[in-house]
Each structure stands twice: as C-alpha cells, then as structure tokens.
Short mmCIF file of N, CA and C in Angstrom, two decimals:
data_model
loop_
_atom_site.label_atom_id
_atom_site.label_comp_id
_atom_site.label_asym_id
_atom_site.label_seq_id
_atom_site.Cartn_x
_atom_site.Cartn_y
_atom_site.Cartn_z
N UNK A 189 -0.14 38.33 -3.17
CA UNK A 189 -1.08 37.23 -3.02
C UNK A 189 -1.84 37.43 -1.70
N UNK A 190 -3.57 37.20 -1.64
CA UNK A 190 -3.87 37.88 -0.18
C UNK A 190 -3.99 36.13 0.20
N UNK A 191 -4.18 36.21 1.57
CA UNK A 191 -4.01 35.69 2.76
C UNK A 191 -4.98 34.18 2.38
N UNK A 192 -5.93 34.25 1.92
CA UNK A 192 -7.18 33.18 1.20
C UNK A 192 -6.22 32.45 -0.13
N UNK A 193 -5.55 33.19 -0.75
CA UNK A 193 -4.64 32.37 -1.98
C UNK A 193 -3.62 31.73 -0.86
N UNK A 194 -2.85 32.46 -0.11
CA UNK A 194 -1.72 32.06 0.58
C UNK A 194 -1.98 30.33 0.84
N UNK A 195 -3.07 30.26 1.11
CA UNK A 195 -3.80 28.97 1.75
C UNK A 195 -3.78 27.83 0.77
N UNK A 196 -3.84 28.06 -0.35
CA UNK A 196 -3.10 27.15 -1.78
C UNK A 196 -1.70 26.26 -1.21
N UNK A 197 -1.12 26.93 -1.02
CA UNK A 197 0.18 26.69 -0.17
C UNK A 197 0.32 25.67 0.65
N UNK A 198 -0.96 26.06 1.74
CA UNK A 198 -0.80 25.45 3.22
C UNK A 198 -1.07 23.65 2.96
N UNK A 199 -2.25 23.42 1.48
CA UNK A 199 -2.26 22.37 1.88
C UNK A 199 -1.10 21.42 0.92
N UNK A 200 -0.08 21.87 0.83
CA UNK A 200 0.86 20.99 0.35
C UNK A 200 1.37 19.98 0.93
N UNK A 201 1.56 20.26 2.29
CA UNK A 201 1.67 19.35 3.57
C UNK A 201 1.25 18.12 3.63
N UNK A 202 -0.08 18.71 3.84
CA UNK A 202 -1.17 17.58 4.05
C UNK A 202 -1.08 16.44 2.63
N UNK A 203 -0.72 17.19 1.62
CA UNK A 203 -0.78 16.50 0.37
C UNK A 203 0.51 15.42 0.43
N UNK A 204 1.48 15.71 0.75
CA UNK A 204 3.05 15.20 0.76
C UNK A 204 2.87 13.97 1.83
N UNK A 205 2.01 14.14 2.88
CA UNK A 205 1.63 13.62 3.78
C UNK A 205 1.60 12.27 3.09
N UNK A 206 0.00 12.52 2.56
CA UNK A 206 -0.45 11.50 1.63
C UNK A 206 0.20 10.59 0.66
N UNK A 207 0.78 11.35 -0.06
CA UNK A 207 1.83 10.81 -0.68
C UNK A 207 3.09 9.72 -0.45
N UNK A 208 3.60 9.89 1.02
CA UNK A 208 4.92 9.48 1.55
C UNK A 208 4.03 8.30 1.77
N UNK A 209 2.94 7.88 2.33
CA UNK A 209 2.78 6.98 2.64
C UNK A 209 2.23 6.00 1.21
N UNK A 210 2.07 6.42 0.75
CA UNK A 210 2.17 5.26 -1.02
C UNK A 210 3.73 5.34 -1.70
N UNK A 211 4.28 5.92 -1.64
CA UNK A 211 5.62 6.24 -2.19
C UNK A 211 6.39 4.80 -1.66
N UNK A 212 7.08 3.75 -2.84
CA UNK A 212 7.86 3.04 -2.16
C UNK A 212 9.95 3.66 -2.38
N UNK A 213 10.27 3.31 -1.07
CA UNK A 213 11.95 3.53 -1.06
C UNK A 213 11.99 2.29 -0.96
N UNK A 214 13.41 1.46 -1.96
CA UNK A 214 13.64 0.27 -1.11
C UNK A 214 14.23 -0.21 -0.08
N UNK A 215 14.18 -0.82 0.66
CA UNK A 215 14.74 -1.13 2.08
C UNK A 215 15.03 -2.60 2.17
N UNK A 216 16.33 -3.13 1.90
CA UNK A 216 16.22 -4.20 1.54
C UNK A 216 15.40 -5.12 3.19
N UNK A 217 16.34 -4.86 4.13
CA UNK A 217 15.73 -5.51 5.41
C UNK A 217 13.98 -5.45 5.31
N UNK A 218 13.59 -4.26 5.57
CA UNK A 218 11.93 -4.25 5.45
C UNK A 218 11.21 -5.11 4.37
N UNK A 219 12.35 -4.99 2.97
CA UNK A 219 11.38 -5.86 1.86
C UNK A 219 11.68 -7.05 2.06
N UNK A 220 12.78 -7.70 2.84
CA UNK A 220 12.44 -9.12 3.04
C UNK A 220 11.59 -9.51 3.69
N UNK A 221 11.26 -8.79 5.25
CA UNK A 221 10.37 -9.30 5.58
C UNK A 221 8.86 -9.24 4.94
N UNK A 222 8.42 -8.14 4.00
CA UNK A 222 7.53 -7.66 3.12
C UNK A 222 7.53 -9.50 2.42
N UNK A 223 8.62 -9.30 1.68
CA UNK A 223 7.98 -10.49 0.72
C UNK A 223 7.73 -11.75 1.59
N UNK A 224 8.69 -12.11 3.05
CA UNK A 224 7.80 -13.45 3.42
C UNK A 224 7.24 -13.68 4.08
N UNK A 225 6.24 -12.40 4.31
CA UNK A 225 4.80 -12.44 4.95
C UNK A 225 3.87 -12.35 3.84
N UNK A 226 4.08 -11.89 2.55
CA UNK A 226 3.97 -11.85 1.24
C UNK A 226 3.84 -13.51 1.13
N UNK A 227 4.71 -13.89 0.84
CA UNK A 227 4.81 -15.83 0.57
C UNK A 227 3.75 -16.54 1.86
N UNK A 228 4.15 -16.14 3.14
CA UNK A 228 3.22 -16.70 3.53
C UNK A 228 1.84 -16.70 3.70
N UNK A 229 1.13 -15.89 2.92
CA UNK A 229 -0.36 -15.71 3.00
C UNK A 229 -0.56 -16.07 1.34
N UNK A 230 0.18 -16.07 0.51
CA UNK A 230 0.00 -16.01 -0.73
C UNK A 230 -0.72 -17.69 -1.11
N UNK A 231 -1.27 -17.93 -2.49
CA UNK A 231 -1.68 -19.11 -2.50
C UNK A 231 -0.69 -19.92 -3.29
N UNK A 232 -1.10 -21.00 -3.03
CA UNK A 232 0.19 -21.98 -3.50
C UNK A 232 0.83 -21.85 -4.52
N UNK A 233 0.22 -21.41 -5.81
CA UNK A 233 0.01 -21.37 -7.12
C UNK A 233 0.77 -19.92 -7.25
N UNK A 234 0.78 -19.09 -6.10
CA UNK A 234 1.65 -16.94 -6.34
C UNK A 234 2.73 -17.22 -5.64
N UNK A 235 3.04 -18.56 -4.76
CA UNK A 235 4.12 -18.51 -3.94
C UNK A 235 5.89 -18.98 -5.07
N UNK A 236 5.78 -19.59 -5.81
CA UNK A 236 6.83 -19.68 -6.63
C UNK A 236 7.38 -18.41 -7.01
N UNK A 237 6.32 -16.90 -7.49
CA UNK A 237 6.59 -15.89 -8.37
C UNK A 237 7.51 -15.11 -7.01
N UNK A 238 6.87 -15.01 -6.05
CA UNK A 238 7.35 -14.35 -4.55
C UNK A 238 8.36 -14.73 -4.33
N UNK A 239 8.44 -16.34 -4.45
CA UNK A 239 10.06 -16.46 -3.56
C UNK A 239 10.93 -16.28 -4.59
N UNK A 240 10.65 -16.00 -5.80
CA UNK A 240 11.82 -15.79 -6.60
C UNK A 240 12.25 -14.30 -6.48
N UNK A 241 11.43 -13.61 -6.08
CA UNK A 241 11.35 -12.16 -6.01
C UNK A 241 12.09 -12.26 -4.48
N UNK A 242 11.94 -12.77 -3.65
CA UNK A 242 12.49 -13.00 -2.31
C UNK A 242 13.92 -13.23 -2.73
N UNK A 243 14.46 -14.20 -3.58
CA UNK A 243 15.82 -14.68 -3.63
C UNK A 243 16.08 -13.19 -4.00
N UNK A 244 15.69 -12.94 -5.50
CA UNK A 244 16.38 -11.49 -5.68
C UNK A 244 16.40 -10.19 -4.81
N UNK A 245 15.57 -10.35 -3.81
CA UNK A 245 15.83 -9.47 -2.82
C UNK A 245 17.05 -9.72 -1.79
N UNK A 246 17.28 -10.89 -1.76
CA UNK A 246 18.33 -11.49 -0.68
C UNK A 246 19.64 -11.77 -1.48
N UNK A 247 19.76 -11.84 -2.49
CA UNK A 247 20.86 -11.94 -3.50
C UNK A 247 21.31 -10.29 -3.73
N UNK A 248 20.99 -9.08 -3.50
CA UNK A 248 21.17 -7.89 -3.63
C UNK A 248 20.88 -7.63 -5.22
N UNK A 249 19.80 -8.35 -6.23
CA UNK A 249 19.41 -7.95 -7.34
C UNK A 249 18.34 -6.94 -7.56
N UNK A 250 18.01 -6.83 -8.80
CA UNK A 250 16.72 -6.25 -8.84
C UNK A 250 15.55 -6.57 -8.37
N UNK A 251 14.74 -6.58 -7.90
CA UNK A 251 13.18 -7.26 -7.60
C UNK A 251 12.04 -5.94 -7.48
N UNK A 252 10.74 -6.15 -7.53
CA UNK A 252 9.34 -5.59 -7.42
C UNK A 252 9.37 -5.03 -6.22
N UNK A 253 8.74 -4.00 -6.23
CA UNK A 253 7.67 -3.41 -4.91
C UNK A 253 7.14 -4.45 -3.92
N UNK A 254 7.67 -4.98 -2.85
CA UNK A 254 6.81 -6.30 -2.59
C UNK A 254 5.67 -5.28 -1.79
N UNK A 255 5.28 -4.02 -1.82
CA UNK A 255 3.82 -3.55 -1.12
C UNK A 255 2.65 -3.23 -2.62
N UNK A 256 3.58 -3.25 -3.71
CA UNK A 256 2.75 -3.45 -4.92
C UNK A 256 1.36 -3.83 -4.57
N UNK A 257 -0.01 -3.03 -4.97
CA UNK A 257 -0.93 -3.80 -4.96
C UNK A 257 -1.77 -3.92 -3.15
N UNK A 258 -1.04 -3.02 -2.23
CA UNK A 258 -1.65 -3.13 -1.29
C UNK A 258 -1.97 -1.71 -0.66
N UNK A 259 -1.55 -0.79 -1.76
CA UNK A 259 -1.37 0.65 -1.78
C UNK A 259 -3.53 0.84 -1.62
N UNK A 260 -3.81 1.43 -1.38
CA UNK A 260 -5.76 1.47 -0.77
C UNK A 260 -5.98 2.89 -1.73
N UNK A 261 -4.31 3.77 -2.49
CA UNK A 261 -5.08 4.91 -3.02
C UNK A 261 -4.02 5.01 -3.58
N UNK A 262 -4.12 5.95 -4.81
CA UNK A 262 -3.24 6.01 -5.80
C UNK A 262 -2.71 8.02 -5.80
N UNK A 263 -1.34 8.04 -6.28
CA UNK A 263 -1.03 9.49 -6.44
C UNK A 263 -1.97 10.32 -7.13
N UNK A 264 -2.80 9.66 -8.38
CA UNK A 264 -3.62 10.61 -9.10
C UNK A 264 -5.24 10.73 -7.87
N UNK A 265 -5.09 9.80 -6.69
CA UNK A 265 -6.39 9.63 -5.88
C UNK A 265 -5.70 11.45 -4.94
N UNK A 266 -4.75 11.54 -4.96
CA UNK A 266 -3.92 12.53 -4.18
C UNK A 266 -3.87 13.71 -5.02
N UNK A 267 -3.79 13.81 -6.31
CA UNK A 267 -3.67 15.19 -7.08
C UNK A 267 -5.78 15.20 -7.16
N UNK A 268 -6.01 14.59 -7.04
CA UNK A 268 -7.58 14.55 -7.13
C UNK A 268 -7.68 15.66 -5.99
N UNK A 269 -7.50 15.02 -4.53
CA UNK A 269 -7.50 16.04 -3.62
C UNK A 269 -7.05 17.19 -3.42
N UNK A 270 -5.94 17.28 -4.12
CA UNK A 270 -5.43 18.84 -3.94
C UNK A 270 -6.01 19.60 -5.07
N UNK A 271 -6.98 19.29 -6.29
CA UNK A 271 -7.62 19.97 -7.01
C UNK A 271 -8.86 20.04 -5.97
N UNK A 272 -9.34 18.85 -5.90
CA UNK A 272 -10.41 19.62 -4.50
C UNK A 272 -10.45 20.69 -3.47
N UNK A 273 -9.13 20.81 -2.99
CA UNK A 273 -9.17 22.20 -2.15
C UNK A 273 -8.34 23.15 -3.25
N UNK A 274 -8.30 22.86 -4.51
CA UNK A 274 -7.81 24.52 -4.76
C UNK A 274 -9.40 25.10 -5.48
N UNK A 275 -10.18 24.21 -5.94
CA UNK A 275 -11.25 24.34 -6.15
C UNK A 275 -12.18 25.16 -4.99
N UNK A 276 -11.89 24.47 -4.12
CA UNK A 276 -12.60 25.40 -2.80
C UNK A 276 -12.33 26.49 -2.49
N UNK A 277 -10.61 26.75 -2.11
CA UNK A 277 -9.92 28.06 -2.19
C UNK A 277 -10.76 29.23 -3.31
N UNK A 278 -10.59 28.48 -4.47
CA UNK A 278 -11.28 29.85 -5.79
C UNK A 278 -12.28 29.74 -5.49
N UNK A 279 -13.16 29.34 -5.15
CA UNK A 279 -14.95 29.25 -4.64
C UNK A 279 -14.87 30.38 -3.53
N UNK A 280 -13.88 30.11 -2.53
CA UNK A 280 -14.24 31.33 -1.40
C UNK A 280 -13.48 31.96 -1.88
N UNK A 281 -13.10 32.60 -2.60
CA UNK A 281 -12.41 33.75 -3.04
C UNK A 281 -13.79 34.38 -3.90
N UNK A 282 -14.36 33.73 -4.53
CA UNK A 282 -15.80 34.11 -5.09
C UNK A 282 -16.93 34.14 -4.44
N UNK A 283 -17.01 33.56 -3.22
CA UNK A 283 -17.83 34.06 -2.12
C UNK A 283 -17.84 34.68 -0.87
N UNK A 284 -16.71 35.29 -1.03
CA UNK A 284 -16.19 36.30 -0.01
C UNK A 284 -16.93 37.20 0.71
N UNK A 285 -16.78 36.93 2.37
CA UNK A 285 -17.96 38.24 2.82
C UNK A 285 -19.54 37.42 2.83
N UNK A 286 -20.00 36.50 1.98
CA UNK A 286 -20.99 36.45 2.15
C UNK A 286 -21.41 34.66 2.66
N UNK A 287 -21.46 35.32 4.08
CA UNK A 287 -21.54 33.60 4.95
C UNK A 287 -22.17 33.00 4.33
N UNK A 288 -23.52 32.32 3.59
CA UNK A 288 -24.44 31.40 3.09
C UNK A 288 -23.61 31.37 2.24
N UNK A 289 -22.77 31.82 1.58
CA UNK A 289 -22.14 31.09 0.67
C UNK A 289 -21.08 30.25 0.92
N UNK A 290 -19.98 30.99 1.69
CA UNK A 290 -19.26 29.96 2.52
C UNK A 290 -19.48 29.04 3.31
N UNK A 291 -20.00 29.16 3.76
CA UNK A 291 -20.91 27.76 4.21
C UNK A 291 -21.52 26.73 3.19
N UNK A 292 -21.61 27.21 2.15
CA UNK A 292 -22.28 26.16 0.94
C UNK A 292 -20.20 25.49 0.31
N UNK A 293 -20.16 26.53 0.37
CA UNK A 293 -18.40 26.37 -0.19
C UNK A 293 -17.62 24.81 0.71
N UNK A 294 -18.00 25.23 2.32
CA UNK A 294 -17.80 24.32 3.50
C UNK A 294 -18.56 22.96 3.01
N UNK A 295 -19.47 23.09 2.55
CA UNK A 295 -20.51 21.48 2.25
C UNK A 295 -20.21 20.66 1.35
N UNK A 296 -20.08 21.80 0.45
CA UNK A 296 -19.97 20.74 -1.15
C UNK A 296 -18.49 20.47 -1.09
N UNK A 297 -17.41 20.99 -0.56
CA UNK A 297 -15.91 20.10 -0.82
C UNK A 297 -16.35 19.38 0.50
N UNK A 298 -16.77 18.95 1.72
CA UNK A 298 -17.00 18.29 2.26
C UNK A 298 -17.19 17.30 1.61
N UNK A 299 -18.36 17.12 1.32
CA UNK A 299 -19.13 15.88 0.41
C UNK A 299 -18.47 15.45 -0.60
N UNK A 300 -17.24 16.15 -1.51
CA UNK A 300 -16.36 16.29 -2.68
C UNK A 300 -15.73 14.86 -1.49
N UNK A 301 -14.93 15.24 -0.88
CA UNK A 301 -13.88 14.60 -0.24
C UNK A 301 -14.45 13.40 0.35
N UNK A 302 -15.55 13.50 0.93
CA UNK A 302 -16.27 12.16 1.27
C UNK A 302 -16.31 11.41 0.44
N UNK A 303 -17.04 11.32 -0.73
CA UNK A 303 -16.67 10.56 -1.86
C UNK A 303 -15.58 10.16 -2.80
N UNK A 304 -14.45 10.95 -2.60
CA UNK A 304 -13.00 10.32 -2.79
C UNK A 304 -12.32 9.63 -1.78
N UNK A 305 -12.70 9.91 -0.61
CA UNK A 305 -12.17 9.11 0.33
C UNK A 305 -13.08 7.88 0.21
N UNK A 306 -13.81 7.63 0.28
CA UNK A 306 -15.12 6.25 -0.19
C UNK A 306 -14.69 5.62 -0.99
N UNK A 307 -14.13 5.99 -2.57
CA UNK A 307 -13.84 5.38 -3.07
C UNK A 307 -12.17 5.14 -2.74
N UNK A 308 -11.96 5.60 -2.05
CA UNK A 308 -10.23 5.35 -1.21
C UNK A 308 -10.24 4.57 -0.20
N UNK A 309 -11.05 3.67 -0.19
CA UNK A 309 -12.11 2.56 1.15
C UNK A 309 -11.85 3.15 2.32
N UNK A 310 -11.94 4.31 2.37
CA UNK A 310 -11.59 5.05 3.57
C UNK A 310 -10.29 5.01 4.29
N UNK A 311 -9.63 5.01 3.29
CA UNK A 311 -7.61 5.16 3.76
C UNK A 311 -7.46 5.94 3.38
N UNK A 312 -8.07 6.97 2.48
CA UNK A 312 -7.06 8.53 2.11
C UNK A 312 -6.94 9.17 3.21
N UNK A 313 -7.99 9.14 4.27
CA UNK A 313 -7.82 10.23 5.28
C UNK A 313 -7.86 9.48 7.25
N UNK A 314 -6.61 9.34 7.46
CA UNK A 314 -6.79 9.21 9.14
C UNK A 314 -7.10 10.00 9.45
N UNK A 315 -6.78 9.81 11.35
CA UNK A 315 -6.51 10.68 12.19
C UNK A 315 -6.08 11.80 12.18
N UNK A 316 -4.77 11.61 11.96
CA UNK A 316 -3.86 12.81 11.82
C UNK A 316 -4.19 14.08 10.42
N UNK A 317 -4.80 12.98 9.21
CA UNK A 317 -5.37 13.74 8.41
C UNK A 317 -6.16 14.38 8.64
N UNK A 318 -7.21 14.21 9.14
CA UNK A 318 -8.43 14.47 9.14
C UNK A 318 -8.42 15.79 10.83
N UNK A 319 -7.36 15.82 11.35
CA UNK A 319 -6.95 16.93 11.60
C UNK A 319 -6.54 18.04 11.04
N UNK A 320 -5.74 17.90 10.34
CA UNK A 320 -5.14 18.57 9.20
C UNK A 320 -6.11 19.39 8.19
N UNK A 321 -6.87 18.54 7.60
CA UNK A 321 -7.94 18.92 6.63
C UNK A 321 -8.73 19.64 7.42
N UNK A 322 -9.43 19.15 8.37
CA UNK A 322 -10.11 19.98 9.00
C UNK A 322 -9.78 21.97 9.33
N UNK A 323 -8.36 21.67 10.08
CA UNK A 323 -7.94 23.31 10.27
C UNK A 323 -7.52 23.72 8.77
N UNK A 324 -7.64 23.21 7.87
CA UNK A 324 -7.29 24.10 6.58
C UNK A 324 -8.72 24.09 6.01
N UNK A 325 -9.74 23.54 6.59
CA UNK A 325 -11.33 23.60 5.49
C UNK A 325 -11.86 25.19 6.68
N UNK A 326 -11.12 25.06 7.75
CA UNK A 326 -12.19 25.95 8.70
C UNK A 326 -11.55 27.11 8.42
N UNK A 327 -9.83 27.44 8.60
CA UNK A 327 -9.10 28.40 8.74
C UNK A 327 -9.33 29.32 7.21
N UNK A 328 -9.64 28.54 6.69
CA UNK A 328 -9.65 29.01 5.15
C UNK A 328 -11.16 30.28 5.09
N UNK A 329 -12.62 29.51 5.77
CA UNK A 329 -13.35 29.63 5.77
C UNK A 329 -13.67 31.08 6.62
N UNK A 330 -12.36 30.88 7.96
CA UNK A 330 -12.48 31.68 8.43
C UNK A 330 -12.33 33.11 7.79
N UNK A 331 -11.43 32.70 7.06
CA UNK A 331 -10.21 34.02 5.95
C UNK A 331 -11.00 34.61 5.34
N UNK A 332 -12.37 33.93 4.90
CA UNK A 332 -13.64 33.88 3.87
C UNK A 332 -14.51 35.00 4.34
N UNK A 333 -14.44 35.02 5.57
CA UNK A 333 -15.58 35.62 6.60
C UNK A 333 -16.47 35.29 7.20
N UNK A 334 -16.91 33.88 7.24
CA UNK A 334 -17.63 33.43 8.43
C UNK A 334 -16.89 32.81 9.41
N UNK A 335 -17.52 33.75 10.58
CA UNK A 335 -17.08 33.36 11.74
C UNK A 335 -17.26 31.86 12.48
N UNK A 336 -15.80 31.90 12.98
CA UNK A 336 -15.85 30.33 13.39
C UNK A 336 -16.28 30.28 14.75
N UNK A 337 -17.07 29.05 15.15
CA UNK A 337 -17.18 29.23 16.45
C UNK A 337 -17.11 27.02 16.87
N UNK A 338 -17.09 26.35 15.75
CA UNK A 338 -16.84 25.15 15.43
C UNK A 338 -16.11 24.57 14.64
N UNK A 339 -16.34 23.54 14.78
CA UNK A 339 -15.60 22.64 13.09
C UNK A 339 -16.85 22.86 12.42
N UNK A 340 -16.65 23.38 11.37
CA UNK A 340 -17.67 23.63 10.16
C UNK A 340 -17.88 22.20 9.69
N UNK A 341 -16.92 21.65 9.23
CA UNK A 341 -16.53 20.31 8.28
C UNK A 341 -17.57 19.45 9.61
N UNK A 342 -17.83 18.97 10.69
CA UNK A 342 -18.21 18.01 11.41
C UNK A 342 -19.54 17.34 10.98
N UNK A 343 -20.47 18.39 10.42
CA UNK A 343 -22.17 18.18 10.40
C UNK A 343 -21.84 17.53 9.14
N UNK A 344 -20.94 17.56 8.43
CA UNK A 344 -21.18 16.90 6.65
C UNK A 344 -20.12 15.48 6.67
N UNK A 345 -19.23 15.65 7.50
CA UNK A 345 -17.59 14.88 6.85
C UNK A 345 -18.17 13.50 7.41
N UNK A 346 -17.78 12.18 6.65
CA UNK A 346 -17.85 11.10 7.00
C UNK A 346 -16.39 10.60 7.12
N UNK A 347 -15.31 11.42 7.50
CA UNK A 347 -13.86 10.94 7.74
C UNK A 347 -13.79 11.17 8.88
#
C-alpha cells in the first residue's frame, strides 16, 4: 500500500473522535443530573414523561438516552465524512504529481466538508477537529506533490 493509501487509515481517529462524542454509555450519576436539568427547562406538558424517566433512572431500571435529541449530528453525518476524505484520498491518487490538480482536489473536499458541517449547524467540526482535518487535508496533499508552504484548507474552509 503506498504512503497516499496509508492515509485512508490516518483518518480513523479523527472519525472515532467524532463519534465518541454522540455515542451514549450510561452513567447513572451523569443521567440523573441529565434528566433534571432535562425536567427543568422542559414544558409543563414534557415534564410528567421526564420525571418518570428520572424515577426509572433513580430506581436502577431501564430508562431513555436522557441526551436523546440534543445530539447536533448523526453517525451516518460521520460515515458521510469519512467517505469524503476517502473520496479525496482516490482523487489525489488520480492527480498525482500534478499541482493544479491537487489543489482543485484541496477545494472541492474543502467545500464538500463545509457543507456537511453547515448542515451539522456547525458542531461536526471544533477546535481540536479542525486541527486534525486540517494536517490530514495538507499532509495528504503533501504526499500528492504539491508543496506545502501553508494550510492549503485556510482560503476555502468555513470551520
């Protein structure tokens, strides 16, 4: 596998990343307080369904996700993205050697990702992400053959 596929790989990370933070474990301590900050913002009329979900949390029964519904992006919003960069990966593998193309390769998953993150109200990608993404859109690019001398991703990315 050369060094440009290897990079398939790299962004699993970043992907798992994404993931852990929609993924619920239950915790009973955390979900109590979940559900009665849950009850207390809820309207009069959702607060009966909550505190019953509250008892069964405090009774050691079954109960709901109390972050249900506050998740900003979904796992298939996350396999979306990692088809986006394997998409890119096979693009510079097909424009190899020839900078104007990698550089076009650099734009259009730019703009790809801008618009999934948009419609992700702009929670698919922090800080820390948007570090991340970044050294795997450039390092990749680099692998490609145009030389880096910036963040490529900066002139296009709205993350």
């Amino acid at each position: 596998m050369n060094r440009l596929q290897q990079q398939k790989e790299n962004k699993s990370g970043l992907l798992e990343d994404m993931l852990s933070f929609i993924r619920y474990t239950p915790n009973r301590e955390a979900d109590l307080l979940a559900f009665m900050e849950k009850y207390q913002k809820a309207d009069c009329d959702e607060r009966p369904a909550v505190l019953e979900q509250l008892r069964s949390c405090m009774d050691g029964k079954e109960y709901s996700n109390p972050y249900a519904g506050s998740y900003h992006y979904t796992p298939e919003d996350v396999s979306l993205m990692g088809n986006i960069l394997d998409e890119y990966i096979d693009d510079l593998t097909l424009a190899m050697g020839d900078p104007a193309a990698v550089d076009q390769c650099v734009r259009d998953t730019v703009l790809k990702i801008n618009a999934l993150n948009e419609e992700c109200g702009r929670y698919l990608i922090d800080t820390w992400r948007r570090e991340r993404l970044c050294g795997f859109i450039n390092s990749a690019a680099e692998l490609a053959g145009l030389s880096q001398e910036k963040d490529l991703t900066q002139q296009h990315r709205m993350w």
